[in-house]
mmCIF file of C-alpha atoms in Angstrom:
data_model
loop_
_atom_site.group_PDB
_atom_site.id
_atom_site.type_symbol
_atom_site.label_atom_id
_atom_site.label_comp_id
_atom_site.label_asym_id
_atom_site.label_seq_id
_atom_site.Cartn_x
_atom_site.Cartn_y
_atom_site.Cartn_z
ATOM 1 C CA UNK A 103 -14.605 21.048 1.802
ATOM 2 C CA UNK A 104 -12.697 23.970 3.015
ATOM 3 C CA UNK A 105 -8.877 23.958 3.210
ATOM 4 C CA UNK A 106 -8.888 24.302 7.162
ATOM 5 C CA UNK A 107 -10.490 20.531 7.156
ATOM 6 C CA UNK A 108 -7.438 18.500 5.437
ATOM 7 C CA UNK A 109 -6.302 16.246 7.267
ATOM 8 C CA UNK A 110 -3.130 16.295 9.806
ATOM 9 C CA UNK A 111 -0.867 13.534 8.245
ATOM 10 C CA UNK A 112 1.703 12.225 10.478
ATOM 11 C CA UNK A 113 4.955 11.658 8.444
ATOM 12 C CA UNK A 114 6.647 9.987 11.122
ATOM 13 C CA UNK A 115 9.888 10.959 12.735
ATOM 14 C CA UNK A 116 11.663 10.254 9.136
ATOM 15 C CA UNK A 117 9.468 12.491 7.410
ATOM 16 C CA UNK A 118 7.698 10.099 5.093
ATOM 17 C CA UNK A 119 4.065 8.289 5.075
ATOM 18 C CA UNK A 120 4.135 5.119 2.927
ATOM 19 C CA UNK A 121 1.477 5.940 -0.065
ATOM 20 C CA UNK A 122 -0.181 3.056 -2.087
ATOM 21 C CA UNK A 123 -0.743 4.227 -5.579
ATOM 22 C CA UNK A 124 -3.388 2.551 -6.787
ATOM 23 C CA UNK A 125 -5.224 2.211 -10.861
ATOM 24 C CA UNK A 126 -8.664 4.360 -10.756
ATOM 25 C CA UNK A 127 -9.774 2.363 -14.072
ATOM 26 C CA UNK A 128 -9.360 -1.082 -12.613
ATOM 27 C CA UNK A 129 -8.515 -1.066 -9.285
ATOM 28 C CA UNK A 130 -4.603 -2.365 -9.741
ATOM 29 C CA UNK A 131 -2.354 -2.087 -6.859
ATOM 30 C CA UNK A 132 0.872 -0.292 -9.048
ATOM 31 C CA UNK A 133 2.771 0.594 -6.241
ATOM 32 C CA UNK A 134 4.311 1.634 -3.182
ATOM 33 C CA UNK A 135 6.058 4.344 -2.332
ATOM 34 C CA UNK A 136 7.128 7.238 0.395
ATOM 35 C CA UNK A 137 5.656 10.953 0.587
ATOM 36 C CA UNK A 138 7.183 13.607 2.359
ATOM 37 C CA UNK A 139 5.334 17.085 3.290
ATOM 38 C CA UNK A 140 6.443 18.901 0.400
ATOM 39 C CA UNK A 141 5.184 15.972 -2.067
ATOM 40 C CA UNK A 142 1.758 15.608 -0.881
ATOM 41 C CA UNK A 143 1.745 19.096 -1.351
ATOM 42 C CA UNK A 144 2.453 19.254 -4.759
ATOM 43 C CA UNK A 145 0.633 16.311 -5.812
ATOM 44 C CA UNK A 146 -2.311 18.350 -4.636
ATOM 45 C CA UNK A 147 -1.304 21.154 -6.304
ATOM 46 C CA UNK A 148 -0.220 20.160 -9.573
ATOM 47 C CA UNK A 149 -2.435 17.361 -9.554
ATOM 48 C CA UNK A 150 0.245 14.639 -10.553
ATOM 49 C CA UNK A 151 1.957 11.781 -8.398
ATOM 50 C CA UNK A 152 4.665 13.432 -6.423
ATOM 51 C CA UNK A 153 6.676 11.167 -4.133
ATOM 52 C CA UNK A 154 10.105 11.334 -2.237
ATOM 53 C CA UNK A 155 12.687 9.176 -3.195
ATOM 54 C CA UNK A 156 15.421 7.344 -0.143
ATOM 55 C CA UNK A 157 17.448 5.573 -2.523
ATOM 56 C CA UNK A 158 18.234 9.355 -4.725
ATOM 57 C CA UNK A 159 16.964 11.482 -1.560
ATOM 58 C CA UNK A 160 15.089 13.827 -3.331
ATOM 59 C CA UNK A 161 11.621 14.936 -4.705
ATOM 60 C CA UNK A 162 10.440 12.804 -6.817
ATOM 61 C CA UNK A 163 7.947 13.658 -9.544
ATOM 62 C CA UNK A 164 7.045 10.439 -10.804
ATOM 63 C CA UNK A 165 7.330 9.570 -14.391
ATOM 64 C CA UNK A 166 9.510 13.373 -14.940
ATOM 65 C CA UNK A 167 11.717 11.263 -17.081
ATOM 66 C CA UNK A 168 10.134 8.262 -18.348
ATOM 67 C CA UNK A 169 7.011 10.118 -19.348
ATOM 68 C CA UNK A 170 5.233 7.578 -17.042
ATOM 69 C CA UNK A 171 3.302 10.165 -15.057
ATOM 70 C CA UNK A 172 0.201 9.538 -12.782
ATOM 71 C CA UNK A 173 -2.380 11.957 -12.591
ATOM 72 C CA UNK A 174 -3.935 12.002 -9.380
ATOM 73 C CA UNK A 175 -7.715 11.565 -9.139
ATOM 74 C CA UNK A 176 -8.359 11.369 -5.378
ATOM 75 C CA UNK A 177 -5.867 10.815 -2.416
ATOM 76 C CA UNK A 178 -7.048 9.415 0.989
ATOM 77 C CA UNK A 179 -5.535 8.632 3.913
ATOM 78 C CA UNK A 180 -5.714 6.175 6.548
ATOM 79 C CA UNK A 181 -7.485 6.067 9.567
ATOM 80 C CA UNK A 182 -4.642 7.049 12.026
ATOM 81 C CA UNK A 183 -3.646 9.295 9.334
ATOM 82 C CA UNK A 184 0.093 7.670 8.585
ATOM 83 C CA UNK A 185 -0.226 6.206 5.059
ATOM 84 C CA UNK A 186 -1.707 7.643 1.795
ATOM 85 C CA UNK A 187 -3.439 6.473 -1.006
ATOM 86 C CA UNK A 188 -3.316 8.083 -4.512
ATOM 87 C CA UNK A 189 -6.127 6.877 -6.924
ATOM 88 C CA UNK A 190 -4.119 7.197 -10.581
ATOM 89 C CA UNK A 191 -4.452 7.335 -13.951
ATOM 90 C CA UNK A 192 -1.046 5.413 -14.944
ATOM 91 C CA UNK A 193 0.472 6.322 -17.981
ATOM 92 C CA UNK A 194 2.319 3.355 -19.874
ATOM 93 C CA UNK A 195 2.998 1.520 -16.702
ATOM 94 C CA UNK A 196 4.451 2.480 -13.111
ATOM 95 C CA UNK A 197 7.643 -0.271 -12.628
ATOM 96 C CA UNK A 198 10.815 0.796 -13.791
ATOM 97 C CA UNK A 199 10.997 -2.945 -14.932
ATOM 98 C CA UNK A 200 8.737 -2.484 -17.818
ATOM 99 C CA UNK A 201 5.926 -3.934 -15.774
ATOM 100 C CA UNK A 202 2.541 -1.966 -14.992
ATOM 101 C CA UNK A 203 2.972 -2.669 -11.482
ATOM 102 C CA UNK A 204 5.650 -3.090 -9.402
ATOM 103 C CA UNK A 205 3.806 -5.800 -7.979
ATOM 104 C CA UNK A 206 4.068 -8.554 -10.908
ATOM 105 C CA UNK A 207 5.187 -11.334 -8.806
ATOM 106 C CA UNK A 208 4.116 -13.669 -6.202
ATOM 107 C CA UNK A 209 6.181 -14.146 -2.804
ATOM 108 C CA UNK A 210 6.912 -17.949 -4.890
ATOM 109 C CA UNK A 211 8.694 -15.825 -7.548
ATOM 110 C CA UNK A 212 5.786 -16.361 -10.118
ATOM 111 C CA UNK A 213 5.085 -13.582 -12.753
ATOM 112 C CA UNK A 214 1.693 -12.890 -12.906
ATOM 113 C CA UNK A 215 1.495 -8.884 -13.836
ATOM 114 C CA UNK A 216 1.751 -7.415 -17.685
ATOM 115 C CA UNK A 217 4.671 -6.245 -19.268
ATOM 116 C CA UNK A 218 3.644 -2.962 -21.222
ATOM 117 C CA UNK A 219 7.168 -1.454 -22.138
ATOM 118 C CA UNK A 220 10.857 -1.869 -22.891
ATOM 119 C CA UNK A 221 12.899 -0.018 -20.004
ATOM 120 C CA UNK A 222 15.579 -0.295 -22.300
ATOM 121 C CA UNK A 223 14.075 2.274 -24.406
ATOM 122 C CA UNK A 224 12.569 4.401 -21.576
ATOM 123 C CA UNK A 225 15.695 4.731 -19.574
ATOM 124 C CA UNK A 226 19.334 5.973 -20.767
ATOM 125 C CA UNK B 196 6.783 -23.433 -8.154
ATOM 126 C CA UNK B 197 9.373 -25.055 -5.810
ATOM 127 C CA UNK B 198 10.018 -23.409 -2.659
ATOM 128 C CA UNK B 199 13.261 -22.905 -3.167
ATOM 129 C CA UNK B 200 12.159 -19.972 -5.593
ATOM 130 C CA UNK B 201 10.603 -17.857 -2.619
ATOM 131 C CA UNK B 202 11.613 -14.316 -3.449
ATOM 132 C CA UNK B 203 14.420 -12.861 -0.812
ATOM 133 C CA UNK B 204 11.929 -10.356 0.962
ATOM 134 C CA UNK B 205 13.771 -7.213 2.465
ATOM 135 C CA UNK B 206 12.888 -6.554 5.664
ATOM 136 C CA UNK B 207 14.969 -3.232 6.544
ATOM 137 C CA UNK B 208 16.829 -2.210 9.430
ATOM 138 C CA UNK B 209 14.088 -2.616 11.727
ATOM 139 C CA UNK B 210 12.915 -5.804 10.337
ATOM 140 C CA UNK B 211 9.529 -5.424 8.995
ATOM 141 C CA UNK B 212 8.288 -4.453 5.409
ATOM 142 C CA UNK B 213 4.759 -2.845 3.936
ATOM 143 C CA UNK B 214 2.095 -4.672 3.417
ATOM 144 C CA UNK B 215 -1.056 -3.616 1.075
ATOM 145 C CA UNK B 216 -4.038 -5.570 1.507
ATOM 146 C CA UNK B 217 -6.687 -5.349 -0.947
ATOM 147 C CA UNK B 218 -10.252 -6.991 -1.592
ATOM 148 C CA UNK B 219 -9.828 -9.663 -3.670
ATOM 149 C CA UNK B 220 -13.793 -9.250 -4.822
ATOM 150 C CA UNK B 221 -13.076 -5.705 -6.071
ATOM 151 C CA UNK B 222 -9.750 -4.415 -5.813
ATOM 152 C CA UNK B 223 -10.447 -1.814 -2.858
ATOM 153 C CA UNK B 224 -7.192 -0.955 -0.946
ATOM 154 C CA UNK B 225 -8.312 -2.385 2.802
ATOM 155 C CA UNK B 226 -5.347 -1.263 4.814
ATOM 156 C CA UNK B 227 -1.221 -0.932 5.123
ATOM 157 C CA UNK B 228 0.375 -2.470 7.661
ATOM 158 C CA UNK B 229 3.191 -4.110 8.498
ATOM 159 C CA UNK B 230 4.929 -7.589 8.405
ATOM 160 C CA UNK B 231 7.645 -8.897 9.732
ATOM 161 C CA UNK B 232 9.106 -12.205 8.033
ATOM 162 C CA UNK B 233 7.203 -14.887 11.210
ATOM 163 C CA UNK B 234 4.139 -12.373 10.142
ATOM 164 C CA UNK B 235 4.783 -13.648 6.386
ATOM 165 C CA UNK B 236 5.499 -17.047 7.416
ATOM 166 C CA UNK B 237 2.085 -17.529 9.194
ATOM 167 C CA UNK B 238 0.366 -16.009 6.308
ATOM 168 C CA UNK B 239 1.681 -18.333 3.802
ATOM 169 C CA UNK B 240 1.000 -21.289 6.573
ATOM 170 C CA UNK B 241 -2.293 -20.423 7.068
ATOM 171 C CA UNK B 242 -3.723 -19.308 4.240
ATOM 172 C CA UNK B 243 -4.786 -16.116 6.877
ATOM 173 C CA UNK B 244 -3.773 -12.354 7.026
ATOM 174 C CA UNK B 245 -1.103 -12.474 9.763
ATOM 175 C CA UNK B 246 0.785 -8.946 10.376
ATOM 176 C CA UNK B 247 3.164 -7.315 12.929
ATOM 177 C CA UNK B 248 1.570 -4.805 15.174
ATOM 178 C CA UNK B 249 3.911 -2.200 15.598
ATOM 179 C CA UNK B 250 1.936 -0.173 18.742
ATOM 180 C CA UNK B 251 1.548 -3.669 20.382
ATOM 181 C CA UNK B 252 4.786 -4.938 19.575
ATOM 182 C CA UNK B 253 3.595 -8.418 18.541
ATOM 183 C CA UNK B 254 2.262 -10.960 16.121
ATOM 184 C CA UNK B 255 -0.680 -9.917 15.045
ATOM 185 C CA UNK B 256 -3.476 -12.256 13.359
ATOM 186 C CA UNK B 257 -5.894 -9.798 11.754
ATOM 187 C CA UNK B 258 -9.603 -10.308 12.658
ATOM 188 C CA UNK B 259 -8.250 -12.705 16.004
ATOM 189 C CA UNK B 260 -10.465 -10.673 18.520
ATOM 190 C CA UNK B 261 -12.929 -8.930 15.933
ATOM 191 C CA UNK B 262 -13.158 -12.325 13.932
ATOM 192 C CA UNK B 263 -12.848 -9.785 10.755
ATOM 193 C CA UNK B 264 -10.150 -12.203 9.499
ATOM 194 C CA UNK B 265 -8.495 -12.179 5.774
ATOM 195 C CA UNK B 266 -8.471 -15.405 4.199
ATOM 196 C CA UNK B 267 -5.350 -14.551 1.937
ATOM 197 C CA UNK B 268 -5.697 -15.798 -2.096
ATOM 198 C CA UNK B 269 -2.241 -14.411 -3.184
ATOM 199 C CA UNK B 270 0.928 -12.663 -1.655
ATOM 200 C CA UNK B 271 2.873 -10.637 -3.890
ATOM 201 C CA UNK B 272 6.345 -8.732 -3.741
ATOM 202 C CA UNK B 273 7.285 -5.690 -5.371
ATOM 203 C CA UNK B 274 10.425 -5.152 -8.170
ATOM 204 C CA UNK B 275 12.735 -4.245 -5.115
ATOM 205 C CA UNK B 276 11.397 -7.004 -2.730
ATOM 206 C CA UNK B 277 10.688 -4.417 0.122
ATOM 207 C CA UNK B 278 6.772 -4.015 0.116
ATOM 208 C CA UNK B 279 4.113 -7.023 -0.437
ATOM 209 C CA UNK B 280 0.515 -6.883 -1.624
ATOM 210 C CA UNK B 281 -2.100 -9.691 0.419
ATOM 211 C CA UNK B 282 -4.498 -10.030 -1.937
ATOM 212 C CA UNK B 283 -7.461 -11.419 0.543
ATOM 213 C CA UNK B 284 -10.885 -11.864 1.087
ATOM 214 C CA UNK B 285 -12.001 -9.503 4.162
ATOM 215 C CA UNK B 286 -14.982 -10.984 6.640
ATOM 216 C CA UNK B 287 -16.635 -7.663 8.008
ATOM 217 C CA UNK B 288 -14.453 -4.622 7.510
ATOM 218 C CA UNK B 289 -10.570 -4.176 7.723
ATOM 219 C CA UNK B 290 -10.990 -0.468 10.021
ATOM 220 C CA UNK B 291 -11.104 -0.597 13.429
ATOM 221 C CA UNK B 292 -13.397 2.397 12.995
ATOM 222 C CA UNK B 293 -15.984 -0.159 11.399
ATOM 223 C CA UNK B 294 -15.382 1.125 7.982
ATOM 224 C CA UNK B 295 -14.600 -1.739 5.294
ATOM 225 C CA UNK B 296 -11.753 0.233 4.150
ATOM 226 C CA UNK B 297 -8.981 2.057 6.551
ATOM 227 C CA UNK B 298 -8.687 4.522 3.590
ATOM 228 C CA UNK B 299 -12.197 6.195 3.812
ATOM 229 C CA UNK B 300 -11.239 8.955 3.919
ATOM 230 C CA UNK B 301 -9.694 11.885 1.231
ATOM 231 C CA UNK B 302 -6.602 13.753 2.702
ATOM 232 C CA UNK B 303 -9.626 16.668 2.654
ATOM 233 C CA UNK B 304 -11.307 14.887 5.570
ATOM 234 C CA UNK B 305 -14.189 13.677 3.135
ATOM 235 C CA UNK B 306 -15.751 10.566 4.140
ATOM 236 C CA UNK B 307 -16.081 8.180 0.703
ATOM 237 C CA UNK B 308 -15.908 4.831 2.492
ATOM 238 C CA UNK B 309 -18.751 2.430 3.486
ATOM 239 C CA UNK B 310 -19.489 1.370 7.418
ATOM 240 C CA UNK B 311 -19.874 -1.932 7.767
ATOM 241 C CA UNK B 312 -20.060 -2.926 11.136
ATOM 242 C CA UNK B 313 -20.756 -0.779 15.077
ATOM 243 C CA UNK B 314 -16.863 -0.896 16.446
ATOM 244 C CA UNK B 315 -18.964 -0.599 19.924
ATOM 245 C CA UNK B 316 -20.425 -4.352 19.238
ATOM 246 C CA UNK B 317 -17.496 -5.630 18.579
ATOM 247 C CA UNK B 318 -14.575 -4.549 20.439
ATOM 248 C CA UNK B 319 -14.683 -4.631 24.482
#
């Protein structure tokens, strides 16, 4: 494909598309987050999982200090173009909880998702 | 679980959160949408994807016209209770477009996903 055929996302009026980040070995939903312009850009450049943060309001280059980086197979996008989808390669796991997902519970409040580190010695 | 252990979902500002939905068969990412908590409610009641349509500002029960409904095995909740996973089982496809997947295509304007149905035969 040539450059001139990527897709025109729409990032809304707050500048962000909701992006699903999803396991390419198994097919586990890991989690969702927001993109702005200039991280979809450099996920596609540098080929790892680039999101923007609301709650620090910044770039966000996922797993810069935990080490739990995602590198970015494939990303596709919706049909009206106004939410992403990162196929990943997780290292150690995406939830800042310790959890590989950030979906390990049910709406009931069951855990059903696999712990796979300590966040107490990932995080200061 | 009693019900009394439902997790407190956030529903922002505007009152409506992200929801994934993915195949329950084989873990393909179907769609993102939106829910707002009488979208959840439904969902849980009826065992059926139920969502909030934000360009039709109104309930909306997924597959009601196109009978492509999503009979809904598990709802999960992220760490920070502000974006929940349906895992479901999709009749027909989840894209308007007739795709099975609204993600079919790479941000490159590849098309990877599989048609499923003729939107022409099925929507007036």
């Amino acid at each position: 494909m040539t450059e001139d055929a990527r897709v025109d996302v729409d990032f809304g009026e707050d500048g962000l598309v909701p992006v699903v980040a999803q396991s390419a070995a198994d097919g586990e939903v890991l989690m969702l987050a927001y993109a702005n312009e200039e991280a979809l850009d450099r996920t596609l450049e540098t080929g790892e999982g680039h999101y923007y943060s609301r709650s620090r309001d910044e770039l966000w280059h996922k797993g810069a200090s935990s080490g739990h980086t995602q590198t970015v197979e494939a990303v596709r996008v919706d049909c009206d173009a106004d939410a992403l989808l990162y196929v990943v390669e997780q290292e150690g796991g995406a939830c800042h909880t310790g959890y590989r997902s950030c979906f390990h519970r049910t709406v009931d409040g069951e855990t059903v998702g696999e712990r796979v580190f300590d966040p107490d010695e990932v995080y200061d």
